[in-house]
């Protein structure tokens, strides 16, 4: 089932079975777990690695200590703004978050408090150490029965009960752990507003903010659209059933066309987009991620032997653990360079004329930079009638098609805008 039809069926199931209204201990559970359920229907559920008893004890000790220090620091500082950033972009000095940067540039450094959500980044208060998910909060199977029945009836060929139960309990456990901390933080500190760049789904933070009347603005950091469950809800549901931000600040109005988030106001922040149309590269850029790798490698192998041009195979941060294995497996292809964080996406686009992927925000960066973009209609490829009207965009089925486009199609000079300049007035109004 392609991802567009999967989401359509998912929405229908959610409304017909009234899943959003299901409560457990006064909490609406479906909004907490639906993101993980949607992805579990497509692949195995990600698991939190279980640790030994000593390691769990140490992690809990670190978490409790750091949470206490964090809370005391917030209370004493009386700061009114929290910035939850996700610093996944690597530069020479370390990891940075370009999406929260327009906000932090506009604030005095002593007026806001930071929590880092990306585990590899630095920062005194990093989510990696603030929270331990080894605590086992799980939902009773009796409560899950209605949800599992709805999933089995709607997706009989995709239904794997053990995988779905794991996905639901993973999401619920994460939510409970984070909600417990943020509830105390918002209750006892002076925080009145929060800017967040999501890394995963921070439903615990969002619910705690709602309970304490704290305003939350989510900053766009990647693809949002109909097939992304964090930003795609049935329009008929009651807003009280969901935990969503007050506002969503997007790169441009384009992103609003297929997005619906209950009780969330959509505004245009823009993006620090670097115009590189005048820079002419000649490489072929592949944009990978863990669930796309096997498909992309088949296309990569065919394209590699049918062109003498350099090929950059850029891995996603979630492939960090597989970097050496992938680099070794592709070492026989002399014109392929496997990279992780050695170059930014922008630098990769500068060096390239063609971009190949399945689904990525890089599609839009490359098109606005006047590059040819070839998307492969496999896995979670998103059909977009809007994109298919755009020059230089190609959605294909076979590697032969990709080779033909790379070798024969010329770049058409086009002016498409997916990223507006930063709207500093919006930031000043909110601050």
Short mmCIF file of C-alpha atoms in Angstrom, two decimals:
data_model
loop_
_atom_site.label_atom_id
_atom_site.label_comp_id
_atom_site.label_asym_id
_atom_site.label_seq_id
_atom_site.Cartn_x
_atom_site.Cartn_y
_atom_site.Cartn_z
CA UNK A 1 0.00 0.00 0.00
CA UNK A 2 1.50 3.38 -0.99
CA UNK A 3 1.86 5.93 1.78
CA UNK A 4 -0.85 8.29 0.51
CA UNK A 5 -3.49 5.53 0.56
CA UNK A 6 -2.14 4.32 3.90
CA UNK A 7 -2.69 7.75 5.45
CA UNK A 8 -6.15 8.05 3.92
CA UNK A 9 -7.15 4.67 5.41
CA UNK A 10 -5.51 5.63 8.71
CA UNK A 11 -7.59 8.82 8.97
CA UNK A 12 -10.77 6.92 8.14
CA UNK A 13 -10.03 4.32 10.84
CA UNK A 14 -9.29 7.01 13.44
CA UNK A 15 -12.64 8.70 12.93
CA UNK A 16 -14.84 5.63 12.40
CA UNK A 17 -13.56 3.97 15.58
CA UNK A 18 -13.46 7.21 17.64
CA UNK A 19 -9.85 6.51 18.64
CA UNK A 20 -9.03 10.08 19.64
CA UNK A 21 -11.63 10.02 22.41
CA UNK A 22 -10.15 6.94 24.17
CA UNK A 23 -8.89 7.87 27.63
CA UNK A 24 -6.65 6.12 30.13
CA UNK A 25 -6.15 7.73 33.54
CA UNK A 26 -7.64 11.03 32.31
CA UNK A 27 -5.29 11.23 29.30
CA UNK A 28 -6.14 10.98 25.61
CA UNK A 29 -3.87 8.17 24.50
CA UNK A 30 -4.37 7.90 20.75
CA UNK A 31 -2.71 11.25 19.97
CA UNK A 32 0.28 10.14 22.05
CA UNK A 33 0.82 6.86 20.16
CA UNK A 34 -0.56 7.37 16.62
CA UNK A 35 2.76 8.55 15.11
CA UNK A 36 4.52 5.37 16.25
CA UNK A 37 1.58 3.17 15.23
CA UNK A 38 1.57 4.62 11.72
CA UNK A 39 5.26 3.85 11.27
CA UNK A 40 4.93 0.41 12.87
CA UNK A 41 2.43 -0.48 10.13
CA UNK A 42 5.21 0.14 7.61
CA UNK A 43 8.18 -1.38 9.45
CA UNK A 44 9.29 -2.92 12.73
CA UNK A 45 8.76 -0.83 15.85
CA UNK A 46 11.94 0.88 17.14
CA UNK A 47 12.80 -0.40 20.60
CA UNK A 48 14.54 1.31 23.47
CA UNK A 49 17.56 -0.85 24.20
CA UNK A 50 17.27 -2.60 27.54
CA UNK A 51 20.22 -2.10 29.88
CA UNK A 52 21.63 -4.11 32.78
CA UNK A 53 20.49 -3.30 36.33
CA UNK A 54 23.66 -1.36 37.20
CA UNK A 55 23.47 0.71 34.02
CA UNK A 56 19.77 1.42 34.62
CA UNK A 57 20.53 2.55 38.18
CA UNK A 58 23.31 4.88 36.98
CA UNK A 59 21.12 6.31 34.19
CA UNK A 60 18.28 6.95 36.64
CA UNK A 61 20.68 8.64 39.06
CA UNK A 62 22.07 10.90 36.32
CA UNK A 63 18.55 11.68 35.06
CA UNK A 64 17.14 12.56 38.48
CA UNK A 65 20.19 14.66 39.36
CA UNK A 66 20.18 16.55 36.08
CA UNK A 67 16.42 17.12 36.21
CA UNK A 68 16.77 18.56 39.71
CA UNK A 69 19.62 20.87 38.64
CA UNK A 70 17.61 21.91 35.58
CA UNK A 71 14.49 22.71 37.62
CA UNK A 72 16.42 24.62 40.28
CA UNK A 73 18.28 26.59 37.59
CA UNK A 74 15.00 27.51 35.91
CA UNK A 75 13.28 28.54 39.12
CA UNK A 76 16.20 30.71 40.27
CA UNK A 77 16.80 32.29 36.87
CA UNK A 78 13.13 33.28 36.42
CA UNK A 79 13.61 33.06 32.66
CA UNK A 80 10.36 33.24 30.71
CA UNK A 81 11.34 31.56 27.44
CA UNK A 82 12.34 27.96 26.80
CA UNK A 83 14.02 26.91 23.54
CA UNK A 84 14.03 23.17 22.82
CA UNK A 85 16.41 22.81 19.91
CA UNK A 86 17.55 19.87 17.79
CA UNK A 87 21.16 20.46 16.71
CA UNK A 88 21.61 17.87 13.97
CA UNK A 89 23.58 20.02 11.50
CA UNK A 90 27.31 19.53 11.93
CA UNK A 91 29.85 22.27 11.39
CA UNK A 92 33.54 22.45 12.35
CA UNK A 93 32.79 23.70 15.87
CA UNK A 94 30.15 21.03 16.54
CA UNK A 95 26.42 20.53 16.05
CA UNK A 96 24.05 23.46 15.49
CA UNK A 97 20.32 23.94 15.00
CA UNK A 98 19.72 26.34 12.09
CA UNK A 99 15.95 26.28 12.62
CA UNK A 100 15.92 27.76 16.14
CA UNK A 101 18.82 30.13 15.33
CA UNK A 102 16.54 33.00 14.13
CA UNK A 103 14.83 32.88 17.54
CA UNK A 104 17.98 32.70 19.68
CA UNK A 105 19.60 35.47 17.60
CA UNK A 106 16.68 37.72 18.51
CA UNK A 107 16.89 36.97 22.24
CA UNK A 108 19.53 38.06 24.71
CA UNK A 109 21.48 34.98 25.82
CA UNK A 110 20.56 35.55 29.46
CA UNK A 111 16.80 35.71 28.79
CA UNK A 112 16.09 32.18 27.58
CA UNK A 113 16.76 28.63 28.73
CA UNK A 114 17.87 25.82 26.37
CA UNK A 115 17.17 22.11 26.31
CA UNK A 116 18.92 20.08 23.60
CA UNK A 117 16.87 17.27 22.03
CA UNK A 118 19.57 15.77 19.78
CA UNK A 119 21.56 13.12 21.62
CA UNK A 120 24.92 13.75 19.91
CA UNK A 121 24.93 17.50 20.46
CA UNK A 122 26.48 19.24 23.44
CA UNK A 123 24.63 21.27 26.03
CA UNK A 124 24.26 21.12 29.80
CA UNK A 125 20.71 19.83 29.57
CA UNK A 126 20.58 17.23 26.81
CA UNK A 127 17.50 15.01 26.47
CA UNK A 128 19.87 12.02 26.29
CA UNK A 129 20.77 12.52 29.97
CA UNK A 130 17.64 14.29 31.22
CA UNK A 131 15.45 11.26 30.55
CA UNK A 132 15.81 7.54 31.01
CA UNK A 133 13.28 5.38 29.20
CA UNK A 134 14.18 2.17 31.02
CA UNK A 135 11.17 2.76 33.27
CA UNK A 136 8.42 0.45 32.07
CA UNK A 137 5.16 2.37 31.76
CA UNK A 138 2.79 0.29 29.64
CA UNK A 139 -0.90 0.23 28.82
CA UNK A 140 -3.12 -2.69 29.88
CA UNK A 141 -3.96 -5.09 27.08
CA UNK A 142 -7.66 -4.67 27.94
CA UNK A 143 -7.39 -0.96 27.12
CA UNK A 144 -5.50 -1.70 23.88
CA UNK A 145 -8.12 -4.17 22.64
CA UNK A 146 -10.27 -1.57 20.84
CA UNK A 147 -7.23 0.03 19.18
CA UNK A 148 -5.82 -3.31 18.06
CA UNK A 149 -9.21 -4.43 16.72
CA UNK A 150 -9.52 -1.24 14.67
CA UNK A 151 -6.02 -1.74 13.24
CA UNK A 152 -6.66 -5.40 12.42
CA UNK A 153 -9.92 -4.63 10.63
CA UNK A 154 -8.43 -1.75 8.63
CA UNK A 155 -4.98 -3.17 7.84
CA UNK A 156 -5.24 -6.99 7.92
CA UNK A 157 -2.18 -7.51 5.70
CA UNK A 158 -0.02 -5.11 7.76
CA UNK A 159 -1.27 -6.15 11.18
CA UNK A 160 1.42 -7.58 13.50
CA UNK A 161 0.10 -7.49 17.02
CA UNK A 162 3.43 -7.86 18.84
CA UNK A 163 5.04 -5.08 16.81
CA UNK A 164 2.07 -2.74 17.31
CA UNK A 165 1.90 -3.35 21.06
CA UNK A 166 5.63 -2.59 21.35
CA UNK A 167 5.21 0.59 19.31
CA UNK A 168 2.28 1.77 21.43
CA UNK A 169 4.02 1.07 24.73
CA UNK A 170 7.28 2.65 23.57
CA UNK A 171 5.41 5.85 22.70
CA UNK A 172 3.37 5.81 25.90
CA UNK A 173 6.46 5.20 28.06
CA UNK A 174 8.32 8.10 26.41
CA UNK A 175 5.30 10.34 26.89
CA UNK A 176 4.90 9.53 30.60
CA UNK A 177 8.62 10.02 31.35
CA UNK A 178 8.77 13.39 29.59
CA UNK A 179 5.36 14.63 30.77
CA UNK A 180 6.35 14.04 34.40
CA UNK A 181 9.39 16.31 34.01
CA UNK A 182 7.83 19.08 31.90
CA UNK A 183 4.74 19.24 34.15
CA UNK A 184 6.99 20.10 37.13
CA UNK A 185 9.11 22.44 35.04
CA UNK A 186 6.16 24.50 33.82
CA UNK A 187 4.44 24.46 37.22
CA UNK A 188 7.37 25.75 39.27
CA UNK A 189 9.36 27.88 36.80
CA UNK A 190 8.54 31.25 35.20
CA UNK A 191 8.44 29.86 31.64
CA UNK A 192 5.61 31.47 29.67
CA UNK A 193 6.52 30.47 26.12
CA UNK A 194 8.37 27.61 24.44
CA UNK A 195 9.94 27.31 21.00
CA UNK A 196 10.52 23.74 19.92
CA UNK A 197 12.23 22.01 17.01
CA UNK A 198 10.89 18.48 17.34
CA UNK A 199 13.17 15.45 17.49
CA UNK A 200 10.66 12.63 17.55
CA UNK A 201 7.29 13.53 19.00
CA UNK A 202 7.33 15.58 22.21
CA UNK A 203 3.72 14.96 23.27
CA UNK A 204 4.74 15.00 26.94
CA UNK A 205 6.04 18.56 26.62
CA UNK A 206 3.01 19.69 24.63
CA UNK A 207 0.51 18.25 27.11
CA UNK A 208 2.36 19.72 30.08
CA UNK A 209 2.40 23.13 28.38
CA UNK A 210 -1.36 22.95 27.73
CA UNK A 211 -2.03 22.04 31.37
CA UNK A 212 0.00 25.03 32.58
CA UNK A 213 -1.15 27.58 29.96
CA UNK A 214 2.31 27.87 28.41
CA UNK A 215 2.33 28.99 24.78
CA UNK A 216 4.24 26.68 22.40
CA UNK A 217 5.52 27.51 18.92
CA UNK A 218 6.85 24.65 16.82
CA UNK A 219 9.44 25.60 14.23
CA UNK A 220 9.45 23.64 10.97
CA UNK A 221 12.64 21.64 10.51
CA UNK A 222 11.85 19.29 7.65
CA UNK A 223 9.12 17.73 5.54
CA UNK A 224 5.55 18.31 6.68
CA UNK A 225 2.57 17.18 4.69
CA UNK A 226 -0.39 14.87 4.34
CA UNK A 227 1.65 11.71 4.84
CA UNK A 228 3.44 12.87 8.01
CA UNK A 229 1.20 11.85 10.95
CA UNK A 230 2.57 14.54 13.26
CA UNK A 231 1.06 17.16 10.95
CA UNK A 232 -1.80 15.25 9.37
CA UNK A 233 -5.06 14.82 11.29
CA UNK A 234 -8.66 14.15 10.22
CA UNK A 235 -10.45 17.49 10.06
CA UNK A 236 -13.51 16.18 11.91
CA UNK A 237 -11.89 15.47 15.29
CA UNK A 238 -12.40 17.59 18.41
CA UNK A 239 -9.35 19.76 19.25
CA UNK A 240 -9.62 18.82 22.93
CA UNK A 241 -8.52 15.26 22.06
CA UNK A 242 -5.03 16.25 20.90
CA UNK A 243 -1.83 17.75 22.32
CA UNK A 244 -0.57 20.18 19.69
CA UNK A 245 1.35 23.50 19.68
CA UNK A 246 -0.40 26.87 19.70
CA UNK A 247 1.39 27.92 16.52
CA UNK A 248 3.41 26.28 13.76
CA UNK A 249 5.94 28.51 12.01
CA UNK A 250 6.70 27.22 8.52
CA UNK A 251 9.28 27.86 5.81
CA UNK A 252 6.65 29.22 3.39
CA UNK A 253 2.95 29.05 2.59
CA UNK A 254 3.59 26.04 0.32
CA UNK A 255 3.81 23.76 3.36
CA UNK A 256 0.35 24.71 4.59
CA UNK A 257 -1.41 23.26 1.57
CA UNK A 258 -1.50 19.65 2.79
CA UNK A 259 -1.09 20.14 6.54
CA UNK A 260 -3.81 20.10 9.18
CA UNK A 261 -3.01 20.35 12.90
CA UNK A 262 -6.04 20.87 15.18
CA UNK A 263 -6.11 24.15 17.20
CA UNK A 264 -2.70 25.16 15.79
CA UNK A 265 -2.31 28.47 13.98
CA UNK A 266 -0.10 28.40 10.88
CA UNK A 267 2.36 31.28 10.29
CA UNK A 268 5.31 31.91 7.97
CA UNK A 269 8.71 32.28 9.63
CA UNK A 270 10.82 31.54 6.57
CA UNK A 271 14.22 29.87 6.54
CA UNK A 272 17.91 30.76 6.37
CA UNK A 273 18.00 29.42 2.83
CA UNK A 274 21.22 30.00 0.88
CA UNK A 275 20.65 30.79 -2.80
CA UNK A 276 23.15 28.70 -4.77
CA UNK A 277 21.55 28.84 -8.23
CA UNK A 278 24.68 30.54 -9.59
CA UNK A 279 26.93 27.67 -8.41
CA UNK A 280 27.19 24.90 -10.99
CA UNK A 281 28.03 21.46 -9.65
CA UNK A 282 28.28 18.24 -11.63
CA UNK A 283 28.01 15.47 -9.06
CA UNK A 284 25.02 13.20 -8.44
CA UNK A 285 23.74 13.47 -4.87
CA UNK A 286 21.91 10.57 -3.19
CA UNK A 287 20.00 11.40 0.00
CA UNK A 288 19.63 8.32 2.18
CA UNK A 289 17.98 7.21 5.41
CA UNK A 290 17.78 3.85 7.14
CA UNK A 291 14.50 2.66 5.60
CA UNK A 292 15.52 3.83 2.10
CA UNK A 293 19.04 2.44 1.95
CA UNK A 294 18.42 -0.97 0.34
CA UNK A 295 16.35 0.55 -2.46
CA UNK A 296 18.76 3.42 -3.06
CA UNK A 297 21.78 1.11 -3.25
CA UNK A 298 20.19 -0.83 -6.14
CA UNK A 299 19.71 2.44 -8.06
CA UNK A 300 23.15 3.69 -7.01
CA UNK A 301 24.90 0.60 -8.36
CA UNK A 302 23.20 0.88 -11.74
CA UNK A 303 23.78 4.63 -12.07
CA UNK A 304 27.42 4.31 -10.96
CA UNK A 305 28.37 2.05 -13.87
CA UNK A 306 26.46 4.20 -16.37
CA UNK A 307 28.14 7.51 -15.62
CA UNK A 308 31.68 8.68 -14.91
CA UNK A 309 30.48 11.51 -12.72
CA UNK A 310 31.13 11.70 -8.99
CA UNK A 311 28.33 10.34 -6.81
CA UNK A 312 27.85 11.60 -3.25
CA UNK A 313 25.93 9.16 -1.07
CA UNK A 314 24.89 11.21 1.98
CA UNK A 315 23.66 9.25 4.97
CA UNK A 316 20.97 10.35 7.40
CA UNK A 317 21.93 10.89 11.08
CA UNK A 318 19.93 7.74 11.91
CA UNK A 319 22.47 5.73 9.85
CA UNK A 320 25.45 6.80 11.95
CA UNK A 321 25.85 3.34 13.45
CA UNK A 322 26.00 1.80 9.97
CA UNK A 323 28.41 4.31 8.44
CA UNK A 324 31.52 2.09 8.32
CA UNK A 325 29.56 -0.94 7.12
CA UNK A 326 27.90 1.02 4.30
CA UNK A 327 31.15 2.73 3.30
CA UNK A 328 32.88 -0.66 3.06
CA UNK A 329 30.01 -2.26 1.12
CA UNK A 330 30.20 0.48 -1.54
CA UNK A 331 34.01 0.74 -1.69
CA UNK A 332 34.10 -1.20 -4.99
CA UNK A 333 32.32 1.70 -6.73
CA UNK A 334 35.24 4.04 -7.45
CA UNK A 335 33.10 7.11 -8.23
CA UNK A 336 30.96 6.86 -5.05
CA UNK A 337 31.83 8.83 -1.92
CA UNK A 338 29.85 7.83 1.21
CA UNK A 339 29.56 10.69 3.70
CA UNK A 340 27.79 11.33 6.99
CA UNK A 341 28.41 14.80 8.47
CA UNK A 342 31.56 15.74 6.57
CA UNK A 343 29.55 18.12 4.38
CA UNK A 344 26.27 19.91 5.01
CA UNK A 345 23.34 19.27 2.70
CA UNK A 346 23.83 22.76 1.27
CA UNK A 347 27.46 22.01 0.40
CA UNK A 348 26.39 18.73 -1.22
CA UNK A 349 23.83 20.53 -3.37
CA UNK A 350 26.49 23.07 -4.39
CA UNK A 351 28.63 20.23 -5.75
CA UNK A 352 25.72 18.53 -7.55
CA UNK A 353 23.48 18.97 -10.56
CA UNK A 354 21.19 15.98 -9.88
CA UNK A 355 19.64 14.76 -6.63
CA UNK A 356 18.25 11.24 -6.16
CA UNK A 357 16.12 10.21 -3.18
CA UNK A 358 12.81 8.68 -2.15
CA UNK A 359 11.46 11.38 0.17
CA UNK A 360 13.29 14.26 1.82
CA UNK A 361 13.14 18.01 2.47
CA UNK A 362 16.26 18.17 0.30
CA UNK A 363 13.91 17.75 -2.68
CA UNK A 364 12.65 21.27 -2.08
CA UNK A 365 16.08 22.78 -1.35
CA UNK A 366 17.43 21.30 -4.58
CA UNK A 367 14.48 22.46 -6.71
CA UNK A 368 14.73 26.01 -5.40
CA UNK A 369 18.46 25.81 -6.19
CA UNK A 370 17.66 24.83 -9.82
CA UNK A 371 18.85 21.23 -9.61
CA UNK A 372 17.22 18.21 -11.22
CA UNK A 373 15.48 16.08 -8.62
CA UNK A 374 14.73 12.40 -9.20
CA UNK A 375 12.47 10.69 -6.67
CA UNK A 376 11.97 6.93 -6.63
CA UNK A 377 8.38 5.73 -6.26
CA UNK A 378 9.10 3.13 -3.59
CA UNK A 379 8.79 2.78 0.22
CA UNK A 380 7.26 5.97 1.68
CA UNK A 381 7.58 8.04 -1.49
CA UNK A 382 4.97 10.79 -1.40
CA UNK A 383 2.92 11.46 -4.51
CA UNK A 384 2.55 15.22 -4.92
CA UNK A 385 0.52 16.72 -7.73
CA UNK A 386 2.00 20.11 -6.79
CA UNK A 387 5.58 18.91 -7.24
CA UNK A 388 4.82 17.07 -10.45
CA UNK A 389 3.90 20.41 -12.03
CA UNK A 390 7.36 21.73 -11.18
CA UNK A 391 10.15 21.84 -13.76
CA UNK A 392 13.22 19.71 -12.98
CA UNK A 393 11.20 17.28 -10.82
CA UNK A 394 10.92 13.62 -11.89
CA UNK A 395 9.15 10.74 -10.12
CA UNK A 396 10.40 7.44 -11.54
CA UNK A 397 10.07 3.67 -11.27
CA UNK A 398 13.35 2.30 -12.64
CA UNK A 399 17.10 2.91 -12.52
CA UNK A 400 17.12 3.11 -16.34
CA UNK A 401 14.81 6.12 -16.16
CA UNK A 402 17.16 7.77 -13.67
CA UNK A 403 20.19 7.21 -15.92
CA UNK A 404 18.32 8.70 -18.90
CA UNK A 405 17.30 11.82 -16.94
CA UNK A 406 20.80 12.30 -15.52
CA UNK A 407 22.51 11.93 -18.89
CA UNK A 408 19.98 13.60 -21.20
CA UNK A 409 17.63 16.01 -19.46
CA UNK A 410 18.75 19.62 -19.24
CA UNK A 411 18.12 21.80 -16.21
CA UNK A 412 15.31 24.28 -16.85
CA UNK A 413 15.79 27.70 -15.33
CA UNK A 414 12.85 28.01 -12.95
CA UNK A 415 11.81 30.15 -10.00
CA UNK A 416 10.07 28.10 -7.36
CA UNK A 417 9.88 29.16 -3.71
CA UNK A 418 9.59 26.67 -0.87
CA UNK A 419 11.66 28.76 1.57
CA UNK A 420 10.83 32.41 2.21
CA UNK A 421 13.35 34.84 3.76
CA UNK A 422 13.22 35.02 7.57
CA UNK A 423 10.28 37.09 8.80
CA UNK A 424 11.92 38.97 11.68
CA UNK A 425 8.73 40.93 12.32
CA UNK A 426 6.95 37.72 13.31
CA UNK A 427 9.66 36.93 15.84
CA UNK A 428 9.58 40.43 17.32
CA UNK A 429 5.77 40.38 17.60
CA UNK A 430 5.86 37.11 19.54
CA UNK A 431 8.76 38.07 21.79
#
